Amino acid sequence: MALSVDDRVGEVGKAPVAAGLQVRLRRLQTGPTSRATALVVLVAVLGFLSVYPLSMLLYGSLHSTPPGMAGTFNLDGYQQVLTPESLLTLLNTIGISFAKTIPSVVLAVMLAWILARTDTPFRGTLEVLVTLPFFIPPILTAMAWGMLGNPQVGLLNQLYQWITGSTDSPINVYSYGGVVWHMMQYSVPFLFLLIVDAFRAMDPSLEEAARMCGASRWRTFRTVTLQLMLPALTSGAILSFIRGIENFESPLFFGTPAGIRVITTEIYDSINQRSPPQYQYATAASFVIMALLFLIVLLQWRLLRGRSFVTVSGKGYSPGVIKLGSWRWATFSFCVLFFVVTVVLPLGQLLIGSFFKFFGFYEWDMLTLDHYRNVFGSSEFWRGFRNTMLLGLIGATLTMVLGGAVAYISVRTKWRGRSLIDAMAWLPWMMPGIVLGVGFLWGFALLPHAIPIYGTIWALLLAYISLGTPLSVRVMSSAYAQLSYDLEECSRVHGASWLQTMWRIIIALAWPSFAVGWVLVFFGIMRELSASVLLYSVGSEVLSVVLLKLWANGNAEQVSVIGLMMMALVILFRWVQLRLLRPRVGAL
């Protein structure tokens, strides 16, 4: 039987430890020496995971030769970044990100309003379905849409030609539209998750007042609802814009074949596709991205600083539910359509493609199970699967432990220096995976030979921990902030040591959040491609890299098989996450 908080505190108080020994132990665990040690260790770890790759970006952008080789310092990399061709690539990146952000905000607002404020049927189930695309690795849907929307043999184009008798191919994903469309499949659920709670928390009396003054429902939505949602919408739009600049998979799969160049694929091509590799240019371009993202975050802060958008007051209220009448089935259909297009179609393509001998030839006599036999008999697949699971399990655990330690010091203590470690933990959030990969590429190459990280699986592990730390800190900070300080004080009064209090009170109560954060970090590791393609070596490939290599070699059928298995893993872990969240939602 689970113990209540009082039971835990009472049990802690019964610990048979001598009072004098406990006092000395508490002083050792919470005294100045212990605090200094904890801060030094965390600063060292976070410095290596965030500050070190950033400093290596600066170093590499000024160094004339590849990592680990003797050379001179110059500004050639930045001069190349400032050429008209490179500036056009940067403007192209900004334009594509802007083009996908606007419709993404519109769709996310519509979905959030429908599922948070209306009486649309099955809203709980629909919310789970419309957010599922966010958890699917982008490389899977990119490959699926590459098969669905191929202008020559794409399934959707073949279906259109069969229905209409035409020879035209109306869908071509290898275009600007294809890049923007694939980006939107992730930015819409991402924005939805950011703004839906703001719609739920808004006081409906403000909208009712507008309606009583004669405003139409549309005018109320435009002048009241959207205005009150402005902080969440602005923050979400800027975050979505940043993610668009950082995006790697969409322009790699749909832009590169069409000659569409963006800054992330330029960095990748400069290192992996050109001979000799242009490390200095790639590193300088990475540093320019960092500067651009910093300016965007600064702009967001300046825009929202000092503005008041109070939507929740001390006056009690219940979130209003708007009655749509017969239109509620239209909103239901809209949500289902979004799920079908973003999940069912790609999943269906992977399923169909895995059973036919050749991609694009869908005849009954072409059915086969050979691709499953080839995948299950491939040592490369099993190596990638083993590495992905190993890195996911170890990486998610270490990331959550690190994030929990940072969050505890930042939220639950008043130690001097806590702001520094909090800032260092959040620094990787501004570093796209491809940029972090370049930074670590230089950093690992310059480490002493006694620290053999370069070219090993541990290079990937450290990159994944760095990328996941901001998320783990956010999750654990929210969990710790909900715990009353009285719990710790009560435990201390009963004679518990600091370690006993942490284990029996703080960690026990924050465990559900730790588990949810662990699943989210595992998702992130399984999705990661941009840093992986720069840091992997023979023997350390993960599934995303295996998929990329198969796709590049034209093995779309085996890609479909592996993609289906990864989809099954995503759905399984998403189900586990929802099961973990259910008790917390019920408690609220």
XYZ file of C-alpha atoms in Angstrom:
588
model
C 0.000 0.000 0.000
C 1.360 3.466 -0.929
C 2.403 5.686 1.958
C 1.018 9.164 2.431
C 3.267 12.160 2.967
C 2.626 12.017 6.714
C 3.488 8.304 6.779
C 6.750 8.964 4.971
C 7.670 11.754 7.355
C 6.788 9.594 10.331
C 8.870 6.676 9.082
C 11.803 8.956 8.427
C 11.572 10.186 12.017
C 11.898 6.608 13.337
C 15.354 6.133 11.834
C 17.549 4.657 14.591
C 20.467 7.067 14.272
C 22.079 8.775 17.229
C 21.153 12.448 17.534
C 24.748 13.634 17.673
C 25.729 11.645 14.609
C 22.727 12.989 12.702
C 23.659 16.581 13.485
C 27.214 16.029 12.246
C 25.930 14.238 9.138
C 23.501 17.038 8.304
C 26.250 19.621 8.690
C 28.464 17.605 6.359
C 25.685 17.259 3.790
C 24.409 20.853 3.819
C 27.358 22.852 5.085
C 29.460 25.308 3.046
C 31.993 22.646 2.020
C 29.287 20.341 0.682
C 27.574 23.200 -1.135
C 30.818 24.311 -2.731
C 31.602 20.759 -3.817
C 28.162 20.276 -5.345
C 28.358 23.584 -7.200
C 31.875 22.914 -8.484
C 30.881 19.467 -9.766
C 27.744 20.784 -11.487
C 29.567 23.771 -12.995
C 32.259 21.431 -14.330
C 29.726 19.000 -15.833
C 27.491 21.714 -17.322
C 30.535 23.636 -18.524
C 31.715 20.612 -20.481
C 28.224 19.942 -21.897
C 27.324 23.522 -22.888
C 30.098 26.108 -22.578
C 32.870 23.882 -23.954
C 31.215 23.133 -27.347
C 30.244 26.797 -27.670
C 33.834 27.904 -27.051
C 35.008 25.291 -29.552
C 32.699 26.840 -32.147
C 34.496 30.143 -31.709
C 37.880 28.405 -31.817
C 37.018 26.349 -34.896
C 35.575 29.314 -36.775
C 38.958 31.034 -36.522
C 41.146 27.976 -37.168
C 42.353 27.339 -40.716
C 42.666 23.526 -40.588
C 40.422 20.581 -39.586
C 40.078 19.555 -35.928
C 43.246 18.153 -34.389
C 45.631 19.560 -37.033
C 48.111 22.392 -36.701
C 47.103 25.604 -38.406
C 46.778 29.367 -38.180
C 44.042 31.676 -37.002
C 42.206 33.877 -39.502
C 38.774 35.188 -40.478
C 38.410 33.207 -43.715
C 35.400 31.287 -42.404
C 33.452 34.453 -41.629
C 34.444 35.990 -44.951
C 32.929 32.975 -46.670
C 29.768 33.262 -44.565
C 29.412 36.885 -45.717
C 29.587 36.076 -49.434
C 26.385 36.799 -51.425
C 25.776 33.068 -51.919
C 25.965 32.302 -48.187
C 23.863 35.337 -47.249
C 21.227 34.176 -49.742
C 21.221 30.774 -48.022
C 20.713 32.485 -44.654
C 17.837 34.606 -46.027
C 16.330 31.468 -47.555
C 16.452 29.789 -44.132
C 14.701 32.735 -42.478
C 12.095 32.911 -45.254
C 11.214 29.215 -45.028
C 10.965 29.380 -41.242
C 8.695 32.422 -41.451
C 6.555 30.777 -44.144
C 5.883 27.732 -41.966
C 5.384 29.676 -38.707
C 2.351 31.717 -39.821
C 0.100 28.832 -40.953
C 1.347 26.727 -38.028
C 0.159 29.370 -35.553
C -3.215 29.578 -37.281
C -3.750 25.805 -37.236
C -2.503 25.459 -33.649
C -4.849 28.216 -32.446
C -7.791 26.560 -34.183
C -6.994 23.158 -32.663
C -6.372 24.606 -29.195
C -9.607 26.599 -29.250
C -11.604 23.588 -30.480
C -10.228 21.150 -27.892
C -10.016 23.548 -24.930
C -13.083 25.763 -25.269
C -15.774 23.954 -27.253
C -18.054 20.940 -26.775
C -16.450 18.984 -29.624
C -17.011 15.233 -29.020
C -14.152 13.073 -27.701
C -11.911 16.045 -26.947
C -9.617 14.045 -24.657
C -8.936 11.393 -27.284
C -8.543 13.981 -30.024
C -5.971 15.885 -27.979
C -3.830 12.765 -27.709
C -4.160 12.126 -31.454
C -3.308 15.637 -32.680
C -0.189 15.797 -30.474
C 1.136 12.379 -31.570
C 3.022 13.752 -34.629
C 5.288 15.737 -32.299
C 6.651 12.498 -30.808
C 7.325 10.711 -34.108
C 10.942 11.018 -35.333
C 10.949 13.524 -38.226
C 13.151 11.247 -40.309
C 10.318 8.678 -40.426
C 7.646 11.037 -41.693
C 10.143 12.658 -44.077
C 10.868 9.304 -45.682
C 7.172 8.372 -45.690
C 6.202 11.626 -47.415
C 9.099 11.157 -49.805
C 7.292 7.996 -50.908
C 3.782 9.451 -50.722
C 4.504 12.667 -52.606
C 7.158 11.548 -55.075
C 6.218 13.256 -58.381
C 7.012 10.130 -60.441
C 5.871 7.119 -58.398
C 4.346 8.581 -55.231
C 1.325 6.702 -53.915
C -0.861 9.825 -53.716
C -0.026 10.823 -57.294
C -0.702 7.289 -58.530
C -4.037 7.310 -56.717
C -4.912 10.671 -58.306
C -4.003 9.391 -61.769
C -6.030 6.201 -61.251
C -9.132 8.164 -60.163
C -8.968 10.928 -62.781
C -7.296 9.126 -65.696
C -4.828 12.017 -65.889
C -1.070 11.709 -66.253
C -0.396 14.765 -64.108
C 1.299 14.581 -60.703
C -0.245 17.339 -58.563
C 1.917 16.631 -55.489
C 5.650 17.206 -55.422
C 7.216 17.201 -51.960
C 10.637 18.031 -53.383
C 9.920 21.740 -53.368
C 9.570 24.744 -51.075
C 6.024 23.617 -50.369
C 7.220 20.171 -49.356
C 9.809 21.606 -46.964
C 7.256 23.935 -45.343
C 4.589 21.231 -45.183
C 6.841 18.755 -43.401
C 8.012 21.399 -40.926
C 4.388 22.236 -40.135
C 3.610 18.646 -39.141
C 5.824 19.181 -36.092
C 5.386 22.875 -35.406
C 1.568 22.661 -35.202
C 1.454 20.082 -32.343
C 4.461 21.826 -30.745
C 2.582 25.140 -30.697
C -0.615 23.395 -29.602
C 1.137 21.992 -26.537
C 2.444 25.465 -25.684
C -0.842 27.358 -25.920
C -3.655 24.926 -25.083
C -3.329 25.415 -21.316
C -3.523 29.188 -21.779
C -6.883 28.738 -23.525
C -8.098 26.534 -20.679
C -6.991 28.982 -17.980
C -8.628 32.079 -19.472
C -11.514 33.605 -17.533
C -14.635 33.184 -19.764
C -16.304 36.208 -18.144
C -14.116 38.457 -20.285
C -15.569 36.955 -23.446
C -19.067 37.020 -21.974
C -18.701 40.733 -21.276
C -17.799 41.356 -24.904
C -20.811 39.357 -26.102
C -23.109 41.287 -23.759
C -21.823 44.513 -25.313
C -23.013 43.316 -28.707
C -19.825 41.876 -30.166
C -20.203 38.920 -32.507
C -18.543 35.615 -31.716
C -15.871 36.234 -34.363
C -15.187 39.765 -33.116
C -14.993 38.502 -29.519
C -12.518 35.848 -30.559
C -10.422 38.352 -32.516
C -10.447 41.292 -30.090
C -10.640 39.535 -26.710
C -9.532 35.903 -26.892
C -6.560 36.393 -29.198
C -5.458 39.562 -27.413
C -5.428 37.780 -24.059
C -3.555 34.853 -25.595
C -0.915 37.189 -27.032
C 1.911 36.256 -24.586
C 1.478 32.533 -25.215
C 1.030 33.050 -28.963
C 4.028 35.364 -29.267
C 6.288 33.083 -27.254
C 5.077 30.040 -29.161
C 5.483 31.699 -32.550
C 9.037 32.815 -31.770
C 9.937 29.359 -30.470
C 8.439 27.831 -33.605
C 10.390 30.273 -35.761
C 13.602 29.301 -33.946
C 12.857 25.612 -34.455
C 12.320 26.329 -38.136
C 15.782 27.858 -38.453
C 17.238 24.855 -36.621
C 15.334 22.276 -38.685
C 17.514 19.752 -40.462
C 15.412 16.810 -41.647
C 12.866 18.696 -43.783
C 15.372 20.636 -45.936
C 17.696 17.613 -46.110
C 15.057 15.271 -47.552
C 12.908 17.668 -49.562
C 15.096 20.719 -50.161
C 18.443 19.228 -51.160
C 17.071 17.193 -54.132
C 15.360 20.377 -55.379
C 18.442 22.557 -54.946
C 16.924 24.418 -51.967
C 19.717 25.443 -49.617
C 19.354 26.338 -45.946
C 22.006 26.976 -43.336
C 21.700 23.629 -41.489
C 22.126 21.521 -44.631
C 24.963 23.809 -45.727
C 26.790 23.007 -42.493
C 26.179 19.288 -42.995
C 27.274 19.355 -46.645
C 30.391 21.378 -45.815
C 31.610 18.611 -43.502
C 30.167 15.385 -44.952
C 29.619 16.007 -48.664
C 32.548 18.146 -49.823
C 36.143 17.228 -50.483
C 38.075 18.464 -48.695
C 35.630 19.191 -45.839
C 35.210 22.906 -45.118
C 35.362 22.783 -41.324
C 36.145 26.452 -40.807
C 33.215 27.619 -42.912
C 30.840 25.129 -41.252
C 31.939 26.247 -37.795
C 31.674 29.945 -38.650
C 28.170 29.371 -40.052
C 27.252 27.534 -36.829
C 28.436 30.473 -34.753
C 26.379 32.851 -36.910
C 23.256 30.723 -36.230
C 23.933 30.958 -32.502
C 24.196 34.752 -32.726
C 20.969 34.944 -34.756
C 19.046 32.789 -32.280
C 20.338 34.858 -29.377
C 19.038 38.030 -31.040
C 15.629 36.422 -31.613
C 15.348 35.359 -27.956
C 16.401 38.869 -26.905
C 13.711 40.317 -29.190
C 11.087 38.092 -27.564
C 12.119 39.291 -24.121
C 11.986 42.940 -25.180
C 8.559 42.537 -26.810
C 6.897 41.031 -23.743
C 8.797 42.902 -21.025
C 6.549 45.013 -18.836
C 3.299 44.038 -20.551
C 0.390 42.742 -18.493
C -1.935 40.037 -19.787
C -3.911 38.929 -16.743
C -6.315 36.139 -17.647
C -6.596 34.349 -14.294
C -7.730 36.349 -11.288
C -8.478 35.527 -7.678
C -12.172 35.357 -8.455
C -13.367 31.791 -8.834
C -14.626 30.664 -12.211
C -15.085 27.578 -14.328
C -13.591 27.407 -17.826
C -16.380 28.168 -20.283
C -17.444 25.586 -22.850
C -18.798 27.041 -26.082
C -21.781 25.181 -27.506
C -21.281 24.630 -31.239
C -24.513 22.782 -31.975
C -24.270 20.785 -35.206
C -20.916 22.443 -35.979
C -19.254 20.341 -33.287
C -19.097 17.425 -35.715
C -17.360 19.681 -38.222
C -14.694 20.567 -35.642
C -14.440 16.880 -34.747
C -13.864 16.035 -38.416
C -11.246 18.781 -38.694
C -9.219 17.283 -35.830
C -9.559 13.778 -37.235
C -8.440 15.035 -40.659
C -5.314 16.549 -39.125
C -4.497 13.207 -37.459
C -5.130 11.240 -40.653
C -2.893 13.474 -42.764
C -0.028 13.736 -40.269
C -0.026 10.194 -38.829
C -2.245 7.721 -40.682
C -0.994 8.542 -44.186
C 2.736 8.280 -43.344
C 2.154 5.162 -41.234
C 0.054 3.627 -44.001
C 2.772 4.331 -46.579
C 5.411 2.657 -44.413
C 3.114 -0.340 -43.923
C 2.331 -0.699 -47.641
C 5.913 -0.051 -48.728
C 7.259 -2.769 -46.449
C 5.308 -5.528 -48.258
C 6.085 -4.740 -51.910
C 9.239 -5.767 -53.755
C 9.926 -2.347 -55.255
C 8.898 1.136 -54.195
C 6.271 2.559 -56.547
C 5.087 -0.760 -58.006
C 1.941 -1.720 -56.127
C 0.781 -4.923 -57.847
C -0.506 -8.042 -56.117
C 2.235 -10.213 -57.595
C 4.802 -7.865 -56.036
C 3.888 -8.728 -52.446
C 6.782 -10.122 -50.415
C 8.202 -10.576 -46.914
C 11.800 -10.423 -48.107
C 12.372 -6.936 -46.705
C 11.504 -8.104 -43.193
C 13.893 -11.047 -43.555
C 16.628 -8.754 -44.852
C 16.202 -6.261 -42.010
C 16.042 -8.880 -39.261
C 19.088 -10.563 -40.755
C 21.086 -7.327 -40.970
C 23.862 -6.846 -38.430
C 23.796 -3.101 -39.151
C 20.146 -2.863 -38.109
C 20.677 -4.769 -34.858
C 23.745 -2.696 -34.076
C 21.772 0.497 -34.649
C 18.875 -0.804 -32.565
C 21.190 -1.832 -29.719
C 22.999 1.510 -29.763
C 19.715 3.453 -29.838
C 18.273 1.541 -26.886
C 21.529 1.730 -24.932
C 21.969 5.451 -25.517
C 18.283 6.074 -24.853
C 18.206 4.207 -21.540
C 21.514 5.533 -20.207
C 21.151 8.999 -21.732
C 17.614 9.588 -20.462
C 18.545 8.415 -16.950
C 21.706 10.524 -16.670
C 19.962 13.534 -18.200
C 17.114 13.390 -15.695
C 19.522 12.939 -12.763
C 21.534 15.966 -13.920
C 18.378 18.013 -14.553
C 16.980 17.018 -11.171
C 20.134 18.161 -9.384
C 20.186 21.493 -11.221
C 16.459 22.049 -10.652
C 16.726 21.237 -6.944
C 19.512 23.753 -6.351
C 17.776 26.362 -8.497
C 14.273 25.955 -6.999
C 14.708 24.543 -3.491
C 17.827 26.337 -2.230
C 19.180 29.858 -1.883
C 22.759 28.929 -2.620
C 24.973 31.530 -4.202
C 25.833 30.454 -7.728
C 22.539 28.720 -8.445
C 21.699 31.253 -11.186
C 24.958 30.370 -12.951
C 24.248 26.646 -13.156
C 20.661 27.337 -14.202
C 21.876 29.525 -17.095
C 24.482 26.946 -18.120
C 21.863 24.193 -18.127
C 19.624 26.220 -20.449
C 22.392 27.182 -22.909
C 22.025 24.045 -25.111
C 18.392 25.022 -25.740
C 19.717 27.747 -28.064
C 22.057 25.348 -29.843
C 20.566 23.372 -32.769
C 21.634 19.750 -32.928
C 23.783 20.332 -36.005
C 25.537 23.263 -34.280
C 26.121 21.307 -31.076
C 27.470 18.468 -33.181
C 29.998 20.779 -34.836
C 31.039 22.165 -31.454
C 31.540 18.713 -29.971
C 33.304 17.564 -33.141
C 35.983 20.170 -32.479
C 35.879 19.699 -28.723
C 36.334 15.921 -28.722
C 39.097 16.091 -31.336
C 41.091 18.506 -29.168
C 40.798 16.489 -25.954
C 43.956 14.757 -24.705
C 44.518 11.206 -25.957
C 43.978 10.015 -22.385
C 40.278 10.936 -22.832
C 39.270 8.816 -25.851
C 35.814 10.166 -26.656
C 36.243 11.212 -30.300
C 34.695 8.687 -32.678
C 33.112 6.568 -29.930
C 29.554 5.947 -28.820
C 30.236 8.110 -25.759
C 30.458 11.162 -28.015
C 26.815 10.596 -28.954
C 25.853 10.019 -25.327
C 27.354 13.339 -24.195
C 25.673 15.201 -27.064
C 22.292 13.659 -26.204
C 22.667 14.559 -22.516
C 23.531 18.137 -23.478
C 20.528 18.471 -25.796
C 18.136 16.938 -23.241
C 19.281 18.854 -20.161
C 17.073 21.970 -20.669
C 13.969 19.772 -20.907
C 14.882 17.757 -17.812
C 15.507 20.956 -15.813
C 12.138 22.362 -16.903
C 10.243 19.202 -15.943
C 11.921 18.790 -12.546
C 11.721 22.511 -11.714
C 7.953 22.372 -12.160
C 7.782 19.282 -9.937
C 9.916 20.764 -7.140
C 8.050 24.073 -7.223
C 4.805 22.273 -6.313
C 6.265 20.753 -3.119
C 5.819 22.727 0.078
C 8.943 23.579 2.049
C 7.042 22.423 5.148
C 7.584 18.806 4.067
C 11.355 19.139 4.352
C 11.120 21.077 7.621
C 8.798 18.480 9.128
C 11.189 15.710 8.114
C 14.126 17.543 9.691
C 12.157 18.114 12.907
C 11.608 14.352 13.120
C 15.383 13.871 13.005
C 15.860 12.840 9.381
C 19.134 13.519 7.599
C 19.259 15.493 4.374
C 19.767 12.326 2.324
C 16.846 10.602 4.036
C 14.639 13.627 3.391
C 15.662 13.745 -0.249
C 15.059 10.040 -0.815
C 11.904 9.508 1.245
C 10.173 12.870 0.662
C 11.410 14.929 -2.287
C 12.352 12.169 -4.708
C 9.352 10.027 -3.748
C 6.895 12.846 -4.460
C 8.684 14.061 -7.608
C 9.052 10.560 -9.038
C 6.058 10.786 -11.461
C 7.525 13.947 -13.010
C 10.924 12.244 -13.247
C 9.330 9.322 -15.111
C 7.435 11.596 -17.509
C 10.586 13.615 -18.166
C 12.542 10.396 -18.727
C 10.107 9.318 -21.446
C 10.302 12.745 -23.111
C 14.103 12.709 -23.113
C 14.089 9.165 -24.508
C 11.804 10.401 -27.297
C 14.285 13.177 -28.023
C 17.224 10.770 -28.224
C 15.344 8.452 -30.561
C 14.404 11.417 -32.799
C 17.841 13.025 -32.934
C 19.570 12.982 -36.321
C 21.429 16.259 -36.903
C 24.061 15.814 -34.183
C 24.224 12.053 -34.737
C 25.282 12.297 -38.402
C 28.326 14.365 -37.410
C 29.439 12.418 -34.334
C 28.837 8.770 -35.198
C 31.553 6.422 -36.462
C 31.567 2.852 -37.737
C 30.105 0.732 -34.961
C 28.291 3.561 -33.150
C 25.447 4.106 -35.627
C 21.978 4.711 -34.185
C 18.724 3.855 -35.954
C 18.267 7.353 -37.390
C 21.704 7.142 -39.030
C 20.987 3.614 -40.301
C 17.765 4.901 -41.870
C 19.567 7.817 -43.509
C 22.194 5.509 -45.018
C 19.551 3.090 -46.323
C 17.563 5.960 -47.847
C 20.677 7.387 -49.516
C 21.346 3.948 -51.040
C 17.806 3.698 -52.407
C 16.536 0.998 -50.007
C 13.126 2.571 -49.409
C 11.549 -0.826 -48.726
C 13.870 -1.638 -45.799
C 13.381 1.921 -44.568
C 9.653 1.167 -44.380
C 10.253 -1.930 -42.246
C 12.519 -0.144 -39.747
C 10.203 2.865 -39.767
C 7.245 0.698 -38.758
C 9.174 -0.727 -35.813
C 10.229 2.747 -34.683
C 6.621 3.931 -34.993
C 5.540 1.033 -32.761
C 8.152 2.068 -30.176
C 6.931 5.663 -30.280
C 3.302 4.633 -29.729
C 4.331 2.294 -26.889
C 6.336 4.961 -25.056
C 3.635 7.575 -25.681
C 1.109 5.196 -24.072
C 3.444 4.710 -21.095
C 3.810 8.483 -20.774
C 0.046 9.005 -20.770
C -0.377 6.276 -18.132
C 2.175 8.064 -15.963
C 0.418 11.388 -16.449
C -3.069 10.070 -15.658
C -2.704 9.972 -11.842
C -1.286 13.493 -11.847
C -4.130 14.823 -13.949
C -6.622 13.133 -11.673
C -4.988 14.651 -8.609
C -5.301 18.102 -10.060
